[in-house]
Coordinates of C-alpha atoms and ligand atoms in Angstrom, one line a residue:
M1 CA 4.9 4.0 -7.3
C2 CA 8.3 5.2 -7.7
G3 CA 11.5 2.9 -6.6
I4 CA 14.7 3.2 -5.7
V5 CA 17.4 0.7 -5.5
A6 CA 20.8 1.6 -4.6
Y7 CA 24.2 -0.3 -3.8
V8 CA 27.6 0.1 -3.0
G9 CA 29.9 -3.0 -2.4
R10 CA 32.0 -5.4 -3.8
K11 CA 29.7 -6.8 -6.4
L12 CA 28.7 -5.4 -9.7
A13 CA 26.6 -3.2 -8.5
Q14 CA 24.6 -2.9 -12.5
P15 CA 22.9 -6.8 -11.4
V16 CA 22.1 -5.9 -8.2
L17 CA 20.2 -2.3 -9.2
V18 CA 18.2 -4.5 -12.1
E19 CA 17.1 -7.2 -10.2
G20 CA 16.2 -4.6 -7.2
L21 CA 14.1 -3.0 -9.6
K22 CA 12.2 -6.1 -10.8
R23 CA 11.3 -6.9 -7.5
L24 CA 9.9 -3.3 -7.0
E25 CA 8.0 -3.8 -10.4
Y26 CA 4.6 -4.9 -8.1
R27 CA 4.8 -1.4 -6.9
G28 CA 3.7 0.3 -10.4
Y29 CA 5.5 2.5 -12.6
D30 CA 6.0 3.3 -16.0
S31 CA 9.6 3.9 -16.8
A32 CA 12.7 3.1 -15.3
G33 CA 16.4 4.0 -15.4
V34 CA 20.1 3.5 -13.8
A35 CA 23.4 4.9 -13.4
V36 CA 26.8 3.9 -12.2
I37 CA 30.1 5.3 -11.5
D38 CA 33.3 3.1 -12.7
P39 CA 36.0 2.7 -11.0
G40 CA 37.7 5.3 -12.9
G41 CA 35.4 7.6 -11.9
R42 CA 33.2 8.0 -15.3
L43 CA 29.2 8.4 -14.9
H44 CA 26.9 6.3 -17.0
L45 CA 23.7 6.6 -17.2
R46 CA 20.9 4.3 -19.0
K47 CA 17.0 4.7 -19.1
A48 CA 14.2 3.6 -20.9
V49 CA 10.0 3.7 -21.1
G50 CA 8.1 1.2 -19.9
R51 CA 9.2 -2.1 -18.7
I52 CA 12.4 -3.1 -17.2
S53 CA 12.6 -5.3 -19.5
N54 CA 13.4 -2.4 -21.9
L55 CA 15.9 -0.7 -19.6
E56 CA 17.6 -4.3 -19.9
D57 CA 17.5 -4.1 -23.6
A58 CA 19.0 -0.3 -23.7
I59 CA 21.5 -2.0 -21.3
E60 CA 22.9 -4.7 -23.8
N61 CA 22.5 -2.1 -27.0
R62 CA 25.2 -0.1 -25.0
P63 CA 26.5 -2.1 -21.9
L64 CA 27.6 -0.7 -18.8
P65 CA 31.0 -0.9 -17.7
Q66 CA 32.1 -3.0 -14.6
A67 CA 31.2 -0.7 -11.6
H68 CA 30.6 -1.1 -7.7
I69 CA 28.2 1.7 -7.1
G70 CA 25.0 3.0 -8.7
I71 CA 21.7 4.3 -8.6
S72 CA 18.2 3.3 -9.8
H73 CA 14.7 3.6 -10.1
T74 CA 11.4 3.1 -11.7
R75 CA 9.2 6.2 -12.2
W76 CA 5.4 7.1 -11.8
A77 CA 5.1 10.0 -13.2
T78 CA 3.9 13.1 -11.4
H79 CA 5.3 15.8 -12.9
G80 CA 5.6 15.9 -16.8
G81 CA 5.2 12.8 -19.4
V82 CA 6.5 9.4 -19.5
T83 CA 9.4 10.2 -21.7
E84 CA 12.9 8.4 -21.2
A85 CA 14.2 12.6 -20.2
N86 CA 11.6 12.4 -17.7
A87 CA 13.1 8.9 -16.4
H88 CA 15.3 9.0 -13.6
P89 CA 18.4 9.4 -12.9
H90 CA 18.5 13.1 -13.2
L91 CA 22.0 14.5 -13.6
D92 CA 23.5 18.1 -12.4
A93 CA 24.4 20.4 -15.6
G94 CA 28.1 19.1 -15.3
D95 CA 27.0 15.6 -15.9
A96 CA 28.6 14.8 -12.4
I97 CA 25.9 14.5 -10.2
A98 CA 23.1 11.5 -10.6
L99 CA 19.9 11.7 -8.2
V100 CA 16.7 9.8 -8.1
H101 CA 13.8 10.4 -6.4
N102 CA 10.7 9.3 -4.7
G103 CA 8.2 12.0 -3.5
I104 CA 7.2 15.3 -4.5
I105 CA 9.1 18.8 -4.7
E106 CA 6.7 21.4 -3.8
N107 CA 8.5 24.6 -4.3
Y108 CA 10.5 23.1 -7.4
H109 CA 9.1 26.4 -9.4
V110 CA 10.9 28.8 -7.2
L111 CA 13.9 26.5 -7.1
K112 CA 13.8 26.2 -11.0
K113 CA 13.6 30.1 -11.5
F114 CA 16.5 30.4 -9.1
L115 CA 18.7 28.3 -11.2
E116 CA 17.2 29.9 -14.9
E117 CA 17.8 33.3 -13.7
K118 CA 21.7 31.8 -13.2
G119 CA 21.7 29.9 -16.6
Y120 CA 21.1 26.8 -16.1
T121 CA 18.3 24.9 -18.5
F122 CA 16.7 21.6 -18.2
K123 CA 16.0 18.6 -20.2
S124 CA 13.0 17.0 -18.1
Q125 CA 9.7 18.1 -17.0
T126 CA 10.5 17.2 -13.9
D127 CA 10.8 18.3 -9.9
T128 CA 13.6 16.2 -9.7
E129 CA 16.2 17.3 -12.4
V130 CA 15.5 20.6 -10.4
L131 CA 17.0 19.2 -7.3
S132 CA 20.0 17.4 -8.9
M133 CA 20.7 20.9 -10.9
L134 CA 20.9 22.6 -7.4
V135 CA 23.0 20.2 -5.7
G136 CA 25.4 20.4 -8.5
H137 CA 25.2 23.9 -8.3
L138 CA 25.9 24.3 -4.2
Y139 CA 28.3 21.4 -5.2
N140 CA 30.5 24.1 -7.6
E141 CA 30.0 26.9 -5.2
L142 CA 31.6 25.0 -2.2
A143 CA 34.4 23.7 -4.8
A144 CA 35.1 27.3 -6.0
A145 CA 34.9 28.9 -2.5
R146 CA 37.4 26.2 -1.0
G147 CA 39.3 25.9 -4.1
S148 CA 39.2 22.5 -4.2
D149 CA 37.4 19.3 -6.0
G150 CA 36.0 18.1 -3.0
P151 CA 34.6 15.9 -1.3
F152 CA 31.1 18.0 -1.1
L153 CA 28.4 15.9 -2.1
L154 CA 27.3 15.3 1.6
K155 CA 27.4 19.6 1.9
A156 CA 26.1 20.0 -1.1
V157 CA 23.1 17.6 -0.9
Q158 CA 22.3 19.2 2.8
A159 CA 22.3 22.5 1.7
A160 CA 19.8 21.5 -1.2
L161 CA 17.8 19.9 1.1
H162 CA 17.6 22.7 3.3
E163 CA 15.8 24.7 0.2
V164 CA 13.7 22.0 -0.6
E165 CA 9.9 22.0 0.9
G166 CA 8.2 18.4 0.3
T167 CA 8.7 14.9 0.3
Y168 CA 11.7 13.2 -0.5
G169 CA 13.6 9.8 -0.6
I170 CA 16.4 10.0 -2.6
A171 CA 20.1 8.6 -3.7
V172 CA 23.1 10.4 -4.8
V173 CA 26.4 9.8 -6.3
C174 CA 28.8 11.7 -8.0
R175 CA 32.0 11.0 -10.4
N176 CA 34.5 13.4 -8.1
E177 CA 33.6 11.2 -5.2
P178 CA 33.3 7.4 -6.9
D179 CA 32.8 5.5 -3.9
T180 CA 30.4 7.5 -1.8
L181 CA 26.6 7.0 -2.1
V182 CA 24.3 9.5 -0.5
V183 CA 21.0 9.1 0.8
A184 CA 18.4 11.3 2.6
R185 CA 14.7 11.3 3.6
K186 CA 11.7 13.2 4.5
G187 CA 7.9 11.8 4.0
S188 CA 9.2 8.9 1.8
P189 CA 10.8 5.5 2.7
L190 CA 14.3 4.7 2.3
I191 CA 15.9 1.3 3.9
I192 CA 19.5 0.7 4.4
G193 CA 20.3 -3.2 3.7
V194 CA 23.3 -3.7 5.7
G195 CA 25.5 -6.8 4.3
D196 CA 29.0 -8.1 4.6
D197 CA 30.9 -5.2 2.8
E198 CA 28.3 -3.7 0.9
Y199 CA 25.1 -1.9 1.5
V200 CA 21.5 -2.3 -0.6
V201 CA 19.6 0.9 -0.2
A202 CA 15.8 0.4 -1.6
S203 CA 12.3 2.6 -1.2
D204 CA 10.6 -0.9 -0.5
A205 CA 12.6 -4.2 1.7
A206 CA 11.6 -6.3 -1.3
A207 CA 15.0 -5.3 -3.0
I208 CA 17.0 -5.9 -0.4
V209 CA 15.8 -9.4 1.2
E210 CA 17.9 -11.3 -1.0
H211 CA 20.8 -9.3 -0.1
T212 CA 21.0 -9.3 3.5
S213 CA 18.1 -9.4 6.6
R214 CA 19.7 -6.6 8.7
V215 CA 18.5 -3.2 8.0
I216 CA 18.5 0.7 9.1
Y217 CA 15.0 2.5 8.7
L218 CA 16.0 5.8 8.1
N219 CA 13.3 8.5 10.0
D220 CA 12.4 11.9 8.6
N221 CA 15.2 14.2 8.1
E222 CA 17.5 11.5 8.5
M223 CA 20.6 10.6 5.7
A224 CA 23.5 8.6 5.6
V225 CA 26.8 8.5 3.9
I226 CA 27.6 5.0 2.4
R227 CA 31.3 3.6 1.3
T228 CA 32.3 0.4 1.4
D229 CA 34.4 0.9 4.0
Q230 CA 32.7 3.4 6.0
F231 CA 29.2 4.5 7.3
T232 CA 27.8 7.0 9.0
T233 CA 24.2 8.3 9.3
T234 CA 23.2 12.3 10.3
T235 CA 20.8 14.5 10.8
I236 CA 19.7 16.7 7.4
D237 CA 21.2 19.5 9.9
D238 CA 24.9 17.2 9.7
I239 CA 23.9 15.8 13.4
E240 CA 25.4 12.6 13.8
I241 CA 23.2 10.0 14.7
S242 CA 23.7 6.0 15.7
P243 CA 21.8 3.9 13.4
V244 CA 19.8 1.3 14.7
V245 CA 20.1 -1.9 13.0
Q246 CA 17.1 -4.1 13.2
Q247 CA 16.3 -7.8 11.5
L248 CA 14.0 -7.9 8.6
E249 CA 11.2 -9.9 9.2
V250 CA 9.9 -11.0 5.6
K251 CA 11.7 -13.9 3.8
L252 CA 12.2 -14.2 0.2
E253 CA 10.3 -17.4 -0.3
E254 CA 7.2 -15.0 0.5
Y255 CA 7.7 -13.0 -2.6
A256 CA 7.7 -16.3 -5.1
L257 CA 4.8 -16.7 -7.3
G258 CA 4.7 -20.8 -7.0
D259 CA 2.1 -22.3 -8.9
F260 CA 0.2 -19.7 -9.3
E261 CA -0.4 -17.9 -12.4
H262 CA -0.9 -14.3 -11.0
Y263 CA 0.2 -13.1 -7.2
M264 CA -3.2 -11.4 -7.4
L265 CA -4.7 -15.4 -7.1
K266 CA -2.0 -16.6 -5.4
E267 CA -3.0 -13.9 -2.3
I268 CA -6.8 -14.6 -2.8
F269 CA -6.1 -18.0 -2.0
E270 CA -3.4 -17.2 0.9
Q271 CA -6.3 -16.1 3.2
P272 CA -7.3 -18.8 5.3
N273 CA -3.6 -18.8 6.3
A274 CA -3.0 -15.1 6.2
L275 CA -6.1 -15.0 9.0
R276 CA -4.3 -17.6 11.0
N277 CA -0.8 -16.2 11.4
C278 CA -3.2 -12.5 12.0
M279 CA -5.1 -14.2 14.9
R280 CA -2.5 -16.4 16.0
G281 CA -1.7 -15.9 19.6
R282 CA -4.2 -13.0 19.5
V283 CA -7.7 -14.8 19.4
E284 CA -7.6 -17.6 22.6
Q285 CA -10.6 -20.0 21.8
R286 CA -9.9 -21.7 24.8
E287 CA -9.9 -18.9 27.6
G288 CA -12.2 -17.0 26.0
R289 CA -9.9 -14.2 25.5
I290 CA -8.7 -11.8 22.6
V291 CA -4.8 -10.6 23.7
L292 CA -3.2 -7.8 21.9
G293 CA 0.5 -7.3 22.8
G294 CA 0.8 -4.4 20.6
I295 CA -1.8 -2.5 22.2
S296 CA -1.5 -3.5 25.7
K297 CA 0.5 -0.4 27.0
V298 CA -2.2 1.8 25.7
H299 CA -5.2 -0.8 26.8
K300 CA -7.0 1.6 29.3
E301 CA -7.2 4.7 26.9
L302 CA -9.0 2.2 24.5
V303 CA -10.8 0.9 26.7
N304 CA -11.6 4.5 28.2
A305 CA -11.9 6.1 24.8
K306 CA -15.2 8.1 23.5
R307 CA -14.7 8.1 20.2
F308 CA -12.5 6.2 17.3
I309 CA -11.5 7.5 14.1
L310 CA -10.7 4.8 11.5
T311 CA -8.9 5.9 8.4
G312 CA -7.2 4.8 5.5
Q313 CA -7.6 5.2 1.9
G314 CA -8.6 2.5 -1.4
T315 CA -9.6 -0.9 0.0
A316 CA -7.8 -0.2 3.7
F317 CA -10.8 2.5 4.0
H318 CA -13.3 -0.2 3.3
A319 CA -11.9 -2.1 5.6
G320 CA -12.5 0.9 8.3
L321 CA -15.9 1.0 7.4
V322 CA -16.4 -2.4 7.9
G323 CA -14.5 -1.7 11.6
D324 CA -17.0 1.4 12.0
Y325 CA -19.9 -1.1 12.2
L326 CA -17.9 -3.6 14.1
M327 CA -16.6 -0.7 17.0
E328 CA -20.4 0.3 17.0
D329 CA -22.0 -3.2 17.1
L330 CA -19.7 -4.8 19.3
A331 CA -17.5 -2.5 21.3
K332 CA -20.4 0.2 21.4
V333 CA -18.0 3.1 21.4
V334 CA -19.1 5.9 18.9
T335 CA -16.5 5.4 15.6
E336 CA -16.1 7.3 12.7
C337 CA -14.6 6.2 9.6
T338 CA -13.2 8.6 6.9
Y339 CA -11.0 9.0 4.3
A340 CA -7.4 9.8 5.0
S341 CA -6.8 12.7 2.8
E342 CA -10.1 14.5 3.9
F343 CA -9.7 14.1 7.6
R344 CA -6.1 15.6 7.1
Y345 CA -7.5 18.9 5.6
R346 CA -10.9 19.4 7.5
N347 CA -9.3 20.7 10.6
P348 CA -11.2 17.8 12.3
I349 CA -12.3 18.4 15.4
I350 CA -10.5 15.8 18.2
E351 CA -11.8 15.9 21.8
D352 CA -10.3 14.3 25.0
S353 CA -9.9 10.4 24.9
T354 CA -10.1 9.7 21.1
V355 CA -8.5 6.9 19.3
C356 CA -7.0 7.1 15.6
V357 CA -6.7 3.6 14.2
A358 CA -4.8 4.0 10.9
I359 CA -5.0 1.0 8.4
S360 CA -2.9 0.6 5.9
Q361 CA -1.4 -2.9 4.0
S362 CA 2.1 -0.6 3.1
G363 CA 2.7 1.6 6.1
E364 CA 3.3 4.5 3.5
T365 CA 0.5 5.7 1.8
I366 CA 0.9 9.8 2.3
D367 CA -2.7 10.3 2.9
T368 CA -2.9 8.0 5.9
L369 CA 0.3 9.1 7.6
W370 CA -0.5 12.9 7.3
A371 CA -4.3 12.1 8.6
L372 CA -2.1 10.5 11.6
R373 CA 0.1 12.9 11.9
E374 CA -2.9 15.5 12.0
A375 CA -4.6 13.4 14.5
K376 CA -1.9 12.8 16.8
E377 CA -0.9 16.4 16.4
K378 CA -4.3 17.5 18.4
G379 CA -4.4 14.9 21.3
A380 CA -5.3 11.7 19.9
I381 CA -3.9 8.2 20.8
A382 CA -2.5 6.8 17.7
I383 CA -3.0 3.1 16.7
G384 CA -1.7 1.5 13.9
A385 CA -2.9 -1.6 11.9
V386 CA -0.9 -2.2 9.1
N387 CA 0.9 -5.0 7.3
V388 CA 4.7 -3.8 6.9
V389 CA 6.8 -3.9 9.4
G390 CA 8.8 -1.1 10.7
S391 CA 7.0 1.0 8.2
T392 CA 6.5 5.0 8.5
I393 CA 3.0 4.3 10.1
A394 CA 3.8 1.6 12.2
R395 CA 6.8 3.6 13.5
E396 CA 4.6 6.7 14.1
T397 CA 1.8 4.8 16.1
D398 CA 1.6 4.7 19.7
A399 CA 1.0 1.4 19.7
G400 CA -0.7 -1.0 16.9
I401 CA -1.4 -4.7 15.7
Y402 CA 0.4 -6.1 12.8
L403 CA -2.0 -7.7 10.2
H404 CA 0.9 -10.6 9.4
A405 CA -1.1 -11.1 6.3
G406 CA 2.8 -11.3 4.6
P407 CA 4.0 -9.5 2.0
E408 CA 1.4 -8.4 -0.5
V409 CA 2.6 -8.4 -4.1
G410 CA -0.7 -8.0 -6.4
V411 CA -1.9 -4.3 -6.7
A412 CA -5.4 -5.3 -5.7
S413 CA -5.7 -5.6 -2.2
T414 CA -6.8 -8.8 -1.5
K415 CA -5.4 -11.0 1.5
A416 CA -4.5 -7.8 3.7
F417 CA -8.0 -6.6 3.7
T418 CA -9.6 -9.8 5.2
C419 CA -6.6 -9.0 7.7
Q420 CA -7.4 -5.5 8.0
M421 CA -11.3 -6.7 8.9
A422 CA -9.6 -9.4 11.2
V423 CA -7.7 -7.3 13.1
L424 CA -10.4 -4.6 13.4
T425 CA -12.5 -7.5 14.6
M426 CA -10.1 -8.5 17.3
L427 CA -9.9 -4.6 18.4
S428 CA -13.7 -4.6 18.6
L429 CA -13.8 -7.4 21.1
Y430 CA -11.0 -6.6 23.2
V431 CA -12.5 -3.1 23.9
G432 CA -16.4 -4.4 23.9
R433 CA -15.2 -7.5 26.4
R434 CA -14.0 -4.9 28.4
R435 CA -16.8 -2.4 28.4
F436 CA -20.0 -3.9 27.9
M437 CA -20.1 -7.3 26.2
S438 CA -21.1 -10.7 28.2
Q439 CA -18.9 -13.3 28.4
S440 CA -21.5 -15.8 26.3
Q441 CA -21.4 -13.6 23.0
H442 CA -17.9 -12.6 23.2
Q443 CA -17.0 -16.6 23.4
E444 CA -19.7 -17.1 20.5
L445 CA -17.7 -14.5 18.1
I446 CA -14.4 -15.8 19.5
D447 CA -15.6 -19.6 17.9
A448 CA -17.1 -18.0 14.9
M449 CA -13.7 -16.4 14.4
V450 CA -11.5 -19.2 14.7
A451 CA -13.8 -21.1 12.2
I452 CA -13.5 -18.7 9.7
P453 CA -10.4 -19.7 8.3
E454 CA -11.3 -23.4 7.3
Q455 CA -15.1 -22.1 6.2
M456 CA -12.7 -19.8 3.7
E457 CA -10.7 -22.7 2.9
R458 CA -14.2 -24.2 1.3
L459 CA -15.7 -21.3 -0.1
L460 CA -12.4 -21.2 -2.2
N461 CA -13.7 -23.8 -4.5
V462 CA -16.2 -21.7 -5.8
S463 CA -14.0 -20.1 -8.0
Q464 CA -14.7 -22.4 -11.1
Q465 CA -18.1 -21.1 -10.4
V466 CA -17.5 -17.7 -10.1
C467 CA -15.5 -17.9 -13.3
D468 CA -18.3 -19.1 -15.1
I469 CA -21.0 -16.5 -14.0
T470 CA -18.1 -13.8 -14.8
R471 CA -17.8 -15.0 -18.3
Q472 CA -21.3 -14.3 -19.1
F473 CA -20.9 -10.5 -18.3
V474 CA -17.8 -9.7 -19.1
E475 CA -18.4 -7.7 -22.3
R476 CA -20.5 -5.6 -20.0
E477 CA -18.9 -2.1 -19.1
N478 CA -20.8 -1.2 -16.3
W479 CA -21.7 -3.2 -13.3
L480 CA -23.3 -2.3 -10.1
F481 CA -22.3 -3.9 -6.6
L482 CA -25.2 -3.3 -3.9
G483 CA -25.3 -4.7 0.1
R484 CA -26.5 -3.5 3.3
G485 CA -25.1 -3.3 6.9
Y486 CA -21.8 -5.1 7.2
H487 CA -22.0 -5.9 3.6
Y488 CA -22.0 -2.1 2.4
P489 CA -18.5 -2.0 2.5
V490 CA -17.7 -5.2 1.0
A491 CA -20.2 -4.0 -1.9
L492 CA -17.8 -0.7 -2.4
E493 CA -14.7 -3.5 -2.3
G494 CA -16.5 -5.3 -4.6
A495 CA -16.8 -2.6 -7.4
L496 CA -13.1 -1.6 -6.4
K497 CA -11.5 -4.5 -7.1
I498 CA -13.5 -5.2 -10.7
K499 CA -12.3 -1.4 -11.8
E500 CA -8.8 -1.4 -10.4
I501 CA -7.7 -4.9 -12.5
S502 CA -10.6 -5.3 -15.9
Y503 CA -11.0 -2.0 -16.2
I504 CA -14.8 -2.5 -16.1
H505 CA -16.7 0.6 -14.7
A506 CA -18.6 -0.7 -11.4
E507 CA -20.0 0.9 -8.3
G508 CA -21.0 -0.2 -4.7
M509 CA -23.4 1.3 -2.6
P510 CA -25.9 0.6 0.1
A511 CA -28.4 -1.3 -2.0
A512 CA -30.9 1.1 -0.5
E513 CA -29.2 3.9 -2.0
M514 CA -29.8 2.2 -5.6
K515 CA -33.3 3.7 -6.0
H516 CA -31.9 7.3 -5.1
G517 CA -30.7 7.8 -8.5
P518 CA -28.2 4.7 -9.9
I519 CA -31.4 2.4 -10.3
A520 CA -31.7 4.7 -13.7
L521 CA -28.7 2.8 -15.0
I522 CA -30.6 -0.3 -14.7
N523 CA -30.9 -1.7 -17.9
P524 CA -31.8 -5.3 -19.9
G525 CA -28.8 -7.4 -19.1
M526 CA -26.8 -5.1 -16.6
P527 CA -24.9 -7.3 -13.7
V528 CA -25.9 -6.3 -10.4
V529 CA -23.9 -7.8 -7.6
F530 CA -26.0 -8.3 -4.6
I531 CA -24.7 -9.7 -0.9
A532 CA -27.7 -11.2 0.3
T533 CA -26.6 -13.6 2.9
K534 CA -28.6 -14.4 6.0
G535 CA -28.7 -12.1 8.3
S536 CA -30.7 -8.9 10.2
Q537 CA -31.7 -7.3 6.6
Y538 CA -32.0 -10.2 4.3
E539 CA -35.6 -9.8 3.4
K540 CA -34.7 -6.1 2.6
V541 CA -32.0 -7.1 0.0
V542 CA -34.3 -9.3 -1.3
S543 CA -36.6 -6.4 -2.1
N544 CA -33.7 -4.6 -3.3
I545 CA -33.0 -7.5 -5.8
E546 CA -36.5 -7.8 -7.0
E547 CA -36.4 -3.9 -8.0
V548 CA -33.4 -4.8 -10.1
R549 CA -35.5 -8.0 -11.5
A550 CA -38.2 -5.5 -12.6
R551 CA -36.0 -3.4 -14.9
G552 CA -34.3 -6.1 -16.9
G553 CA -30.8 -6.2 -14.0
E554 CA -29.3 -9.3 -14.3
V555 CA -29.1 -10.0 -10.2
I556 CA -25.8 -12.4 -8.9
A557 CA -26.5 -13.1 -5.4
I558 CA -23.7 -13.9 -2.7
A559 CA -25.6 -16.0 -0.4
T560 CA -25.7 -18.4 2.2
E561 CA -25.0 -22.2 1.7
G562 CA -28.5 -23.4 2.3
D563 CA -30.6 -20.8 1.3
K564 CA -33.2 -22.2 -1.1
D565 CA -35.2 -19.7 -1.5
I566 CA -32.8 -17.0 -3.2
H567 CA -32.8 -19.2 -5.9
R568 CA -36.5 -17.8 -7.2
H569 CA -34.8 -13.9 -6.8
S570 CA -31.7 -14.7 -8.7
R571 CA -30.2 -16.9 -11.8
H572 CA -27.1 -16.9 -10.6
V573 CA -26.2 -17.9 -6.9
V574 CA -22.6 -17.8 -5.7
E575 CA -22.8 -19.7 -1.7
I576 CA -20.7 -19.1 1.1
P577 CA -20.4 -20.9 4.5
H578 CA -22.5 -19.6 7.3
T579 CA -21.2 -17.5 9.9
L580 CA -22.1 -15.0 12.5
E581 CA -23.2 -11.4 10.8
P582 CA -20.4 -9.4 12.1
L583 CA -17.8 -12.2 10.9
Q584 CA -19.4 -12.6 7.3
P585 CA -17.2 -9.7 5.5
L586 CA -14.6 -12.0 6.0
L587 CA -16.2 -14.5 3.7
S588 CA -18.7 -12.7 1.5
V589 CA -15.6 -10.0 -0.1
V590 CA -14.0 -13.6 -1.3
P591 CA -16.2 -14.3 -4.2
L592 CA -16.1 -10.9 -5.1
Q593 CA -12.1 -10.4 -5.0
L594 CA -12.6 -14.1 -7.8
M595 CA -15.0 -12.5 -9.9
A596 CA -12.5 -8.9 -10.5
Y597 CA -9.5 -11.3 -10.7
H598 CA -11.5 -13.6 -13.3
A599 CA -12.9 -10.4 -15.0
A600 CA -9.6 -9.4 -15.3
V601 CA -7.8 -12.8 -17.2
L602 CA -11.0 -12.8 -19.5
R603 CA -10.8 -9.6 -20.7
G604 CA -6.9 -10.4 -21.3
C605 CA -6.0 -7.4 -18.4
N606 CA -2.6 -7.4 -16.9
V607 CA -3.7 -8.7 -13.2
D608 CA -0.6 -7.7 -11.3
K609 CA 0.2 -4.6 -12.5
P610 CA -2.5 -2.8 -13.7
R611 CA -2.7 0.5 -15.6
N612 CA -1.7 3.9 -14.1
L613 CA -2.3 2.1 -10.5
A614 CA 0.4 2.2 -8.0
K615 CA 0.7 -0.7 -5.0
S616 CA 1.8 2.1 -2.6
V617 CA 0.5 5.9 -2.8
T618 CA 3.4 8.1 -1.5
V619 CA 2.4 11.0 -3.2
E620 CA -0.5 13.3 -2.2
Ligands
G6P1 C1 -3.1 1.9 -3.0 C2 -3.7 0.5 -3.6 C3 -4.7 0.4 -3.0 C4 -4.9 0.3 -1.5 C5 -4.7 1.8 -0.8 C6 -4.0 2.1 0.3 O1 -4.5 3.3 -4.1 O2 -3.9 0.5 -5.1 O3 -4.8 -1.1 -3.3 O4 -5.6 -0.1 -1.2 O5 -3.1 2.5 -2.4 O6 -2.6 1.5 0.5 P1 -2.1 1.0 1.7 O7 -1.1 0.4 1.4 O8 -2.3 2.3 2.7 O9 -3.5 -0.1 2.4

């Protein structure tokens, strides 16, 4: 989703800004722009629709002068189409102020009307331009009242933000104050990288990591005024606050593609190691215990909880559904998994002793964040299962279990999903053991969990076989993914993956649900992917397979290694190593991820930057 990079310091701003935008490309965007102020106080703007390379072309055609301060943006359209006029930065009426914005100004209609009545005209259809005009208007009012040119940028931004309803992360520069960068946040992340005589501000650590590892995370309603030689943080109400400088946990090399053709494939293959990192120091096989330091301070509340609510969006929601089965099956506690976007607005009932687990790779998904806030407001204990350290959700929870999957760049989430499931498995073992689970069952699950990374390494060898199978069906526009029990959420995830990156229409559902309607879709040759591993519902899944075959559907079965019978029911079988049923989703999802990947490559799709999608969705 939209990205911000801003710079002030001794280096030239333009390369830092443009390279920073490239680091944010993975988040998804449709246009980009940059504004710099040269030392003489002139403001220069370049914008382009499409890729950052188009912006680079625009700069090459009309080079920017040397400048040491600037702001830049990748836009993912919300208000107004994908046009150069709608791309950020936006200027005020006097072309003196430039502003970039992530988030949504909800009352922009009211503000726009107010400004139009004062004679302002707008070049774009965006909510952001309204904000830049408003800042300019208030700046001019202050200048007129005080009879001087400024500096009023800070005051004008504060005054404008007081009028705004909605969410924002903004960066603003003004040609009257050519050494000053003002940034502010409410609901959209902003991180300030603190270098030597320079500051790089970005909405995502990916754009900062190559410059410095010292960062300040702005909180909601906070802002900063940044000059090369001076730095202050205040609230929007102008109360000074002391910034806390923290260490970035990610490293530059973790963003490197290495020998892989796409980030998605790299991240699929990283899963065994991601899981090892996720379980390190937490799954103690010899002692037979689960150690979760991040939640130890609330461990009594977790063990005595009457109810767990698991919430997230997209892939994180699917991990939550697996968690729902795990918590009820292993921890024996009433659990519900719900879309964060639905949870927030349905006025949920939260009784005493309720734990809400917010599941999120980015830790910034707005729906998940607000669901968490709603649960907290009503008294729930808030736990995070988050990948990005220091992200908003991670900071707003009472306690949490980081995924430690490493940076996930591919838009289609893969390693975060398996680590989310691993975290929820550890949580259910942790709670379960302290409630009703015997040591022997606990140990058996721990032993099986420890074996998963190696099993997964072996499993990844099926990539070519999955590619060959996928090739046979890749022209088909409709696919079904079916599973039962623990594999029902995996079926949903398989369908989501293939939709996201290969644009094939796919549906995932519980296998039994098929005959309540979707069976009408099955026609000769339609690919139907079954997760048919050995487990409590194996026979029932086989019956469902026969129902599909009877109608001419082409079954692709994900089955347990050594299962000879399954070949009688399916021509296409991908074998996965055997493990205990609650852990099977960790393995069964891998062939489905590979299937989606190969389908996208075979169809010539842009795997890592699929159309219309954003990696981190920070608007509702
Ligand atoms: C977007 C991404 C999905 C992701 C979902 C939730 O839709 O494209 O891949 O699963 O957001 O993101 P989160 O960062 O909260 O896990």
